[in-house]
Amino acid sequence: MKDLRGRDLLRLRGVAAGHPLIGPRSVNIHLTNVCNLACRFCWYHSPLVTFEEKKQELDIAVFKRVIDDCAAMSVDAVDLEGGEVVCYSHAEEAFRYASRSGVALHAYTNLAYGRRPLAYIALADRLNVNFSAVNRESYRKMHGADHFDQVVENIRILTSLHAKKKKPRIWLTFIINENNFRDIELFLALADRLGVEHVFFRLFEATLEMKSLVFSKASARELGPLLLRLLGSSYKIPNNLAEISAVVNNGQFLKNIVDIPRTAHNNDRFFYYHNLRSATTRCYTGWFFSLIDEKGRVIAPCDNIGVCIAGNVYKDSFRDIWYSSEKFCRIRQEALHCIDTRKRKWKECRYCGHAVFNQEMDDFIAQRRGTS
């Protein structure tokens, strides 16, 4: 990996010091749990899901205080999420306020709406677009609506805007599952034609109610070679297929399957793959990332929510929680000491979205020790 510099190096020094010396690299802020789509793979809005959450959104005054804290703490970027961000009652106000903060503004959106929101959506430095389809038919199947042409048009508008103003950069997110994995190559070609900056692939993260989207053994035998072939393809658009291929082809895919029932803090989960090289790992994410959900809960910083709730911005400032919360300190130290995914408390970490990042931190620290 590249040598860490500047703020990231200061964050890593905080690990050695035992307390953060600077704010996180990024803060994901969930504005609302409301969405305009019913994506088949969504934990909350999928037609396969029977559990219904009460509609909730983050208070705009609380949001602004969080943004002010992020600016004061030298946070590199805030990532606005939903639901769908444009469904937030104060979406335009939130985007305009965050864009003036001096902190880089990223947002997750499906772009399945008309042109009016583009005026403030385009204030983002980067947009991560949930777009797991290659044509109208596959879009209806994956996203539950007929907005394929609208999304393509909005992407073209925004990429044209980027050519003139250098923002927003457009990343496309494609959730790989049983129903769309054969479209991966077509999706790369589509992304090339649309002129986006990056394609980010994710393996579907399953709940018990959505097990039908998990790969069959026959599909898995097809998926592995497909990914290996695409790694040698001529598509120039940057992507993370090498990481996906490493998981699918590591010999553990669809083995040692584990399920966890729903709790007060978590979805039910169905684990069919591992991101980690071994059952144990060290986690550095609590020093580099944080997440604030629509209920105001500060989470360090992943979907293992029952373990990682560090405070609430309705009660305390984000700044105080990040630097002074005893819960946050305990979470950081315990995760850094050792996460054992064989224990029930840490089973959700088998899906760790920061696995590559944590391994890079380990490698960097080992390299520094070797040269000191």
Coordinates of C-alpha atoms in Angstrom, one line a residue:
M1 CA 0.0 0.0 0.0
K2 CA 1.1 3.6 -0.4
D3 CA 2.7 5.3 2.6
L4 CA 0.2 7.1 4.9
R5 CA 0.6 10.8 5.0
G6 CA -0.9 13.9 6.6
R7 CA -4.1 13.4 8.5
D8 CA -4.2 9.6 8.1
L9 CA -0.7 9.3 9.6
L10 CA -1.9 11.4 12.5
R11 CA -4.9 9.0 12.9
L12 CA -2.6 6.1 13.1
R13 CA -0.5 7.9 15.7
G14 CA -3.7 8.2 17.7
V15 CA -3.9 4.4 17.7
A16 CA -0.4 4.2 19.3
A17 CA -1.4 7.0 21.7
G18 CA -4.6 5.2 22.8
H19 CA -6.9 8.1 21.9
P20 CA -7.8 9.9 18.7
L21 CA -5.7 13.0 17.8
I22 CA -7.9 14.1 15.0
G23 CA -11.4 13.5 13.6
P24 CA -12.2 10.5 11.4
R25 CA -11.4 10.2 7.7
S26 CA -15.1 10.1 6.8
V27 CA -18.4 10.2 8.6
N28 CA -21.5 8.5 7.1
I29 CA -24.6 10.3 8.0
H30 CA -28.0 8.6 7.5
L31 CA -30.5 11.4 6.8
T32 CA -33.6 9.2 6.5
N33 CA -34.7 5.6 6.2
V34 CA -37.4 6.5 3.6
C35 CA -36.7 5.4 0.0
N36 CA -38.5 5.9 -3.3
L37 CA -37.5 2.4 -4.5
A38 CA -38.0 -1.2 -3.3
C39 CA -34.7 -2.8 -4.4
R40 CA -34.8 -6.5 -4.1
F41 CA -31.6 -6.7 -2.2
C42 CA -32.4 -3.9 0.3
W43 CA -32.5 -5.0 4.0
Y44 CA -35.3 -2.6 4.7
H45 CA -37.4 -2.0 1.6
S46 CA -37.1 -5.3 -0.3
P47 CA -40.4 -7.0 -1.2
L48 CA -38.9 -10.0 0.4
V49 CA -38.7 -8.3 3.8
T50 CA -41.6 -8.6 6.2
F51 CA -40.2 -6.4 9.0
E52 CA -41.3 -2.8 8.7
E53 CA -39.4 0.1 10.4
K54 CA -41.0 3.3 11.5
K55 CA -40.2 6.2 9.2
Q56 CA -37.5 8.3 10.8
E57 CA -35.2 11.1 9.8
L58 CA -32.4 13.1 11.4
D59 CA -33.3 16.5 12.7
I60 CA -31.9 19.3 10.4
A61 CA -30.6 21.3 13.4
V62 CA -28.8 18.2 14.7
F63 CA -27.4 17.6 11.2
K64 CA -26.0 21.1 11.0
R65 CA -24.3 20.7 14.4
V66 CA -22.7 17.5 13.2
I67 CA -21.4 19.1 10.1
D68 CA -19.9 22.0 12.1
D69 CA -18.2 19.5 14.4
C70 CA -16.8 17.6 11.3
A71 CA -15.3 20.8 10.0
A72 CA -13.8 21.7 13.4
M73 CA -12.3 18.1 13.7
S74 CA -10.6 18.1 10.3
V75 CA -12.8 15.3 9.0
D76 CA -11.9 14.6 5.4
A77 CA -15.4 13.8 4.0
V78 CA -19.0 13.4 5.1
D79 CA -21.1 10.7 3.2
L80 CA -24.8 11.4 3.2
E81 CA -27.0 8.3 2.9
G82 CA -30.6 7.1 3.2
G83 CA -32.9 5.4 2.4
E84 CA -32.7 7.8 -0.5
V85 CA -31.2 11.2 0.3
V86 CA -33.6 13.2 -1.8
C87 CA -36.5 11.7 0.3
Y88 CA -35.1 13.6 3.3
S89 CA -37.5 16.5 4.1
H90 CA -34.6 19.0 4.2
A91 CA -32.4 17.4 1.5
E92 CA -31.6 20.6 -0.4
E93 CA -30.8 22.5 2.8
A94 CA -28.6 19.7 4.0
F95 CA -26.6 19.5 0.8
R96 CA -26.1 23.3 0.6
Y97 CA -25.1 23.5 4.2
A98 CA -22.6 20.6 4.0
S99 CA -21.2 21.9 0.7
R100 CA -20.2 25.2 2.4
S101 CA -18.5 23.5 5.3
G102 CA -15.0 22.9 3.8
V103 CA -15.4 19.2 4.3
A104 CA -15.6 17.0 1.1
L105 CA -19.2 16.1 0.4
H106 CA -20.1 12.6 -0.8
A107 CA -23.6 11.1 -1.1
Y108 CA -25.3 7.8 -1.9
T109 CA -28.3 8.1 -4.2
N110 CA -30.3 6.0 -6.7
L111 CA -30.8 9.0 -9.2
A112 CA -34.3 7.5 -9.8
Y113 CA -36.0 10.9 -9.9
G114 CA -36.5 13.9 -12.1
R115 CA -34.1 16.8 -12.8
R116 CA -35.0 19.2 -10.1
P117 CA -32.9 17.6 -7.3
L118 CA -29.9 17.5 -9.5
A119 CA -29.3 21.2 -8.8
Y120 CA -28.3 20.4 -5.2
I121 CA -27.2 16.8 -5.7
A122 CA -24.5 18.1 -8.0
L123 CA -23.0 20.1 -5.1
A124 CA -21.5 16.8 -3.9
D125 CA -17.9 16.2 -4.7
R126 CA -18.7 12.5 -5.3
L127 CA -22.0 10.6 -5.9
N128 CA -22.2 6.9 -5.3
V129 CA -25.1 5.7 -7.4
N130 CA -26.9 2.5 -6.5
F131 CA -27.4 1.0 -10.0
S132 CA -27.4 -2.8 -10.2
A133 CA -28.9 -3.3 -13.7
V134 CA -27.9 -3.1 -17.4
N135 CA -31.3 -2.5 -19.0
R136 CA -34.9 -1.7 -18.3
E137 CA -35.9 -5.3 -17.6
S138 CA -33.1 -6.0 -15.2
Y139 CA -33.7 -2.7 -13.5
R140 CA -37.3 -3.6 -12.8
K141 CA -36.2 -6.9 -11.5
M142 CA -33.5 -5.5 -9.2
H143 CA -34.9 -2.1 -8.2
G144 CA -38.7 -2.7 -8.4
A145 CA -39.5 0.2 -10.8
D146 CA -39.1 1.4 -14.3
H147 CA -36.6 4.2 -13.9
F148 CA -33.6 2.8 -15.9
D149 CA -33.8 5.5 -18.7
Q150 CA -34.2 8.2 -16.1
V151 CA -31.1 7.1 -14.1
V152 CA -29.0 6.8 -17.3
E153 CA -30.2 10.3 -18.4
N154 CA -29.3 11.7 -14.9
I155 CA -25.8 10.1 -15.0
R156 CA -25.2 11.6 -18.4
I157 CA -26.2 15.1 -17.2
L158 CA -24.0 14.8 -14.1
T159 CA -20.9 13.4 -16.0
S160 CA -21.3 16.3 -18.5
L161 CA -21.4 18.7 -15.6
H162 CA -18.3 17.1 -14.1
A163 CA -16.5 17.7 -17.4
K164 CA -17.1 21.4 -17.0
K165 CA -16.9 21.9 -13.2
K166 CA -14.8 18.9 -12.1
K167 CA -17.6 17.7 -9.9
P168 CA -19.6 15.7 -9.0
R169 CA -17.5 12.6 -9.7
I170 CA -19.7 9.6 -10.4
W171 CA -19.2 6.1 -8.9
L172 CA -21.6 3.3 -9.7
T173 CA -22.4 0.6 -7.1
F174 CA -23.5 -2.8 -8.4
I175 CA -24.7 -5.4 -5.8
I176 CA -23.8 -8.8 -7.1
N177 CA -26.4 -11.5 -6.4
E178 CA -27.9 -14.7 -7.8
N179 CA -30.1 -12.8 -10.2
N180 CA -27.6 -10.4 -11.9
F181 CA -24.1 -11.8 -11.7
R182 CA -24.1 -12.7 -15.4
D183 CA -24.5 -9.0 -16.1
I184 CA -21.2 -7.9 -14.6
E185 CA -19.4 -7.7 -17.9
L186 CA -22.3 -5.8 -19.6
F187 CA -22.3 -3.4 -16.6
L188 CA -18.6 -2.6 -17.1
A189 CA -19.4 -1.8 -20.7
L190 CA -22.3 0.4 -19.8
A191 CA -20.2 2.2 -17.2
D192 CA -17.5 2.8 -19.9
R193 CA -20.1 4.3 -22.2
L194 CA -21.5 6.5 -19.5
G195 CA -18.1 7.9 -18.7
V196 CA -18.3 7.5 -14.9
E197 CA -15.1 7.5 -12.8
H198 CA -15.3 4.2 -11.0
V199 CA -17.4 1.1 -10.5
F200 CA -17.7 -0.4 -7.1
F201 CA -18.9 -4.0 -6.9
R202 CA -20.3 -5.5 -3.7
L203 CA -21.4 -9.1 -2.9
F204 CA -25.0 -9.2 -1.7
E205 CA -25.2 -9.1 2.1
A206 CA -28.0 -11.5 3.0
T207 CA -30.6 -11.7 5.6
L208 CA -32.6 -14.8 6.3
E209 CA -35.6 -13.5 4.5
M210 CA -33.5 -12.8 1.4
K211 CA -31.7 -16.1 1.1
S212 CA -33.2 -16.6 -2.4
L213 CA -30.7 -14.0 -3.7
V214 CA -27.7 -16.0 -2.4
F215 CA -25.8 -17.8 -5.0
S216 CA -26.5 -21.5 -5.6
K217 CA -23.6 -23.8 -5.8
A218 CA -24.0 -24.1 -9.5
S219 CA -23.9 -20.3 -9.8
A220 CA -20.9 -20.0 -7.6
R221 CA -19.0 -22.4 -9.9
E222 CA -19.9 -20.1 -12.7
L223 CA -19.1 -16.8 -10.9
G224 CA -15.6 -17.7 -9.8
P225 CA -14.2 -18.3 -13.3
L226 CA -16.2 -15.3 -14.7
L227 CA -14.5 -12.9 -12.2
L228 CA -11.1 -14.3 -13.0
R229 CA -11.7 -13.8 -16.8
L230 CA -12.9 -10.2 -16.2
L231 CA -9.7 -9.4 -14.3
G232 CA -7.8 -9.8 -17.5
S233 CA -10.3 -7.9 -19.6
S234 CA -9.6 -4.7 -21.5
Y235 CA -12.1 -2.5 -19.6
K236 CA -10.3 0.6 -18.4
I237 CA -12.7 1.8 -15.9
P238 CA -11.4 1.5 -12.3
N239 CA -13.1 -1.2 -10.3
N240 CA -12.6 -3.5 -7.3
L241 CA -13.3 -6.9 -9.0
A242 CA -10.0 -8.2 -7.8
E243 CA -11.2 -7.9 -4.2
I244 CA -14.5 -9.6 -5.1
S245 CA -12.7 -12.4 -6.9
A246 CA -10.4 -13.0 -4.0
V247 CA -13.4 -13.6 -1.7
V248 CA -15.3 -15.8 -4.2
N249 CA -12.2 -17.9 -5.2
N250 CA -10.7 -18.3 -1.7
G251 CA -12.1 -21.8 -1.2
Q252 CA -14.5 -20.8 1.5
F253 CA -17.4 -19.4 -0.5
L254 CA -20.7 -21.0 0.4
K255 CA -18.9 -23.0 3.2
N256 CA -19.5 -22.8 7.0
I257 CA -22.7 -20.9 6.5
V258 CA -24.0 -19.2 9.6
D259 CA -27.3 -17.4 10.3
I260 CA -28.1 -14.9 13.1
P261 CA -31.7 -14.1 14.1
R262 CA -33.0 -10.5 14.3
T263 CA -32.3 -8.5 17.5
A264 CA -33.3 -5.1 18.8
H265 CA -30.2 -3.6 17.1
N266 CA -29.6 -5.8 14.0
N267 CA -31.2 -7.4 11.0
D268 CA -31.2 -11.1 10.9
R269 CA -28.1 -12.1 8.9
F270 CA -27.2 -15.0 6.7
F271 CA -23.4 -15.5 6.2
Y272 CA -22.2 -17.3 3.1
Y273 CA -18.8 -15.8 2.5
H274 CA -15.8 -14.4 4.5
N275 CA -13.9 -11.2 3.8
L276 CA -11.2 -12.0 6.4
R277 CA -8.1 -14.0 5.9
S278 CA -8.6 -15.7 9.3
A279 CA -11.1 -16.0 12.1
T280 CA -9.4 -13.3 14.1
T281 CA -8.4 -9.8 13.1
R282 CA -7.5 -6.3 14.4
C283 CA -9.9 -3.5 13.5
Y284 CA -8.7 0.1 13.0
T285 CA -11.9 1.5 11.6
G286 CA -12.9 3.2 14.9
W287 CA -9.9 5.5 14.5
F288 CA -10.6 6.4 10.9
F289 CA -14.4 6.2 10.3
S290 CA -17.7 6.8 12.0
L291 CA -21.4 6.5 11.2
I292 CA -24.4 8.4 12.5
D293 CA -27.8 6.9 11.7
E294 CA -31.2 8.6 11.3
K295 CA -31.9 8.0 15.1
G296 CA -28.7 10.0 15.9
R297 CA -26.8 7.0 17.1
V298 CA -23.0 7.3 16.7
I299 CA -21.7 3.9 15.6
A300 CA -18.1 2.8 15.4
P301 CA -18.4 2.6 12.4
C302 CA -20.1 -0.5 10.9
D303 CA -23.3 -2.6 10.8
N304 CA -22.4 -4.5 13.9
I305 CA -24.6 -2.0 15.6
G306 CA -25.5 -3.9 18.8
V307 CA -21.8 -3.9 19.7
C308 CA -20.6 -0.6 18.4
I309 CA -23.1 2.1 19.6
A310 CA -20.9 4.8 21.1
G311 CA -23.3 7.6 21.8
N312 CA -26.1 9.8 20.4
V313 CA -25.9 13.2 18.8
Y314 CA -29.3 14.2 20.2
K315 CA -27.7 14.0 23.6
D316 CA -24.0 14.9 23.1
S317 CA -22.0 16.6 20.4
F318 CA -20.4 14.4 17.8
R319 CA -17.1 15.9 18.8
D320 CA -17.4 15.0 22.4
I321 CA -18.5 11.4 21.5
W322 CA -15.6 10.9 19.1
Y323 CA -12.9 12.2 21.5
S324 CA -14.3 11.5 25.0
S325 CA -16.9 8.7 24.9
E326 CA -16.0 5.9 27.3
K327 CA -18.0 3.5 25.1
F328 CA -16.1 4.6 22.0
C329 CA -12.8 4.1 23.8
R330 CA -13.8 0.7 24.9
I331 CA -15.0 -0.3 21.4
R332 CA -11.8 0.9 19.9
Q333 CA -9.5 -0.9 22.3
E334 CA -11.4 -4.2 22.2
A335 CA -11.6 -4.2 18.4
L336 CA -7.9 -3.3 18.1
H337 CA -6.9 -6.0 20.6
C338 CA -8.6 -8.8 18.7
I339 CA -11.9 -9.5 17.0
D340 CA -12.7 -13.2 17.0
T341 CA -15.5 -13.9 14.5
R342 CA -16.1 -17.3 16.0
K343 CA -17.6 -15.5 19.0
R344 CA -21.3 -14.5 18.7
K345 CA -20.5 -10.9 19.5
W346 CA -18.3 -10.5 16.5
K347 CA -20.0 -12.8 14.0
E348 CA -21.2 -9.9 11.8
C349 CA -17.6 -9.0 11.2
R350 CA -17.3 -12.0 8.8
Y351 CA -18.9 -9.6 6.3
C352 CA -16.5 -6.8 7.2
G353 CA -16.6 -4.1 4.5
H354 CA -13.3 -2.7 5.9
A355 CA -11.3 -6.0 5.7
V356 CA -9.0 -4.7 3.0
F357 CA -8.4 -1.5 4.9
N358 CA -7.6 -3.3 8.1
Q359 CA -5.2 -5.6 6.4
E360 CA -3.5 -2.6 4.8
M361 CA -3.1 -1.0 8.3
D362 CA -1.5 -4.2 9.6
D363 CA 0.8 -4.3 6.6
F364 CA 1.8 -0.6 7.0
I365 CA 2.5 -1.0 10.7
A366 CA 4.6 -4.1 10.1
Q367 CA 6.5 -2.4 7.3
R368 CA 7.2 0.6 9.6
R369 CA 8.5 -1.6 12.4
G370 CA 10.7 -3.5 9.9
T371 CA 12.3 -0.3 8.7
S372 CA 12.7 1.4 12.1

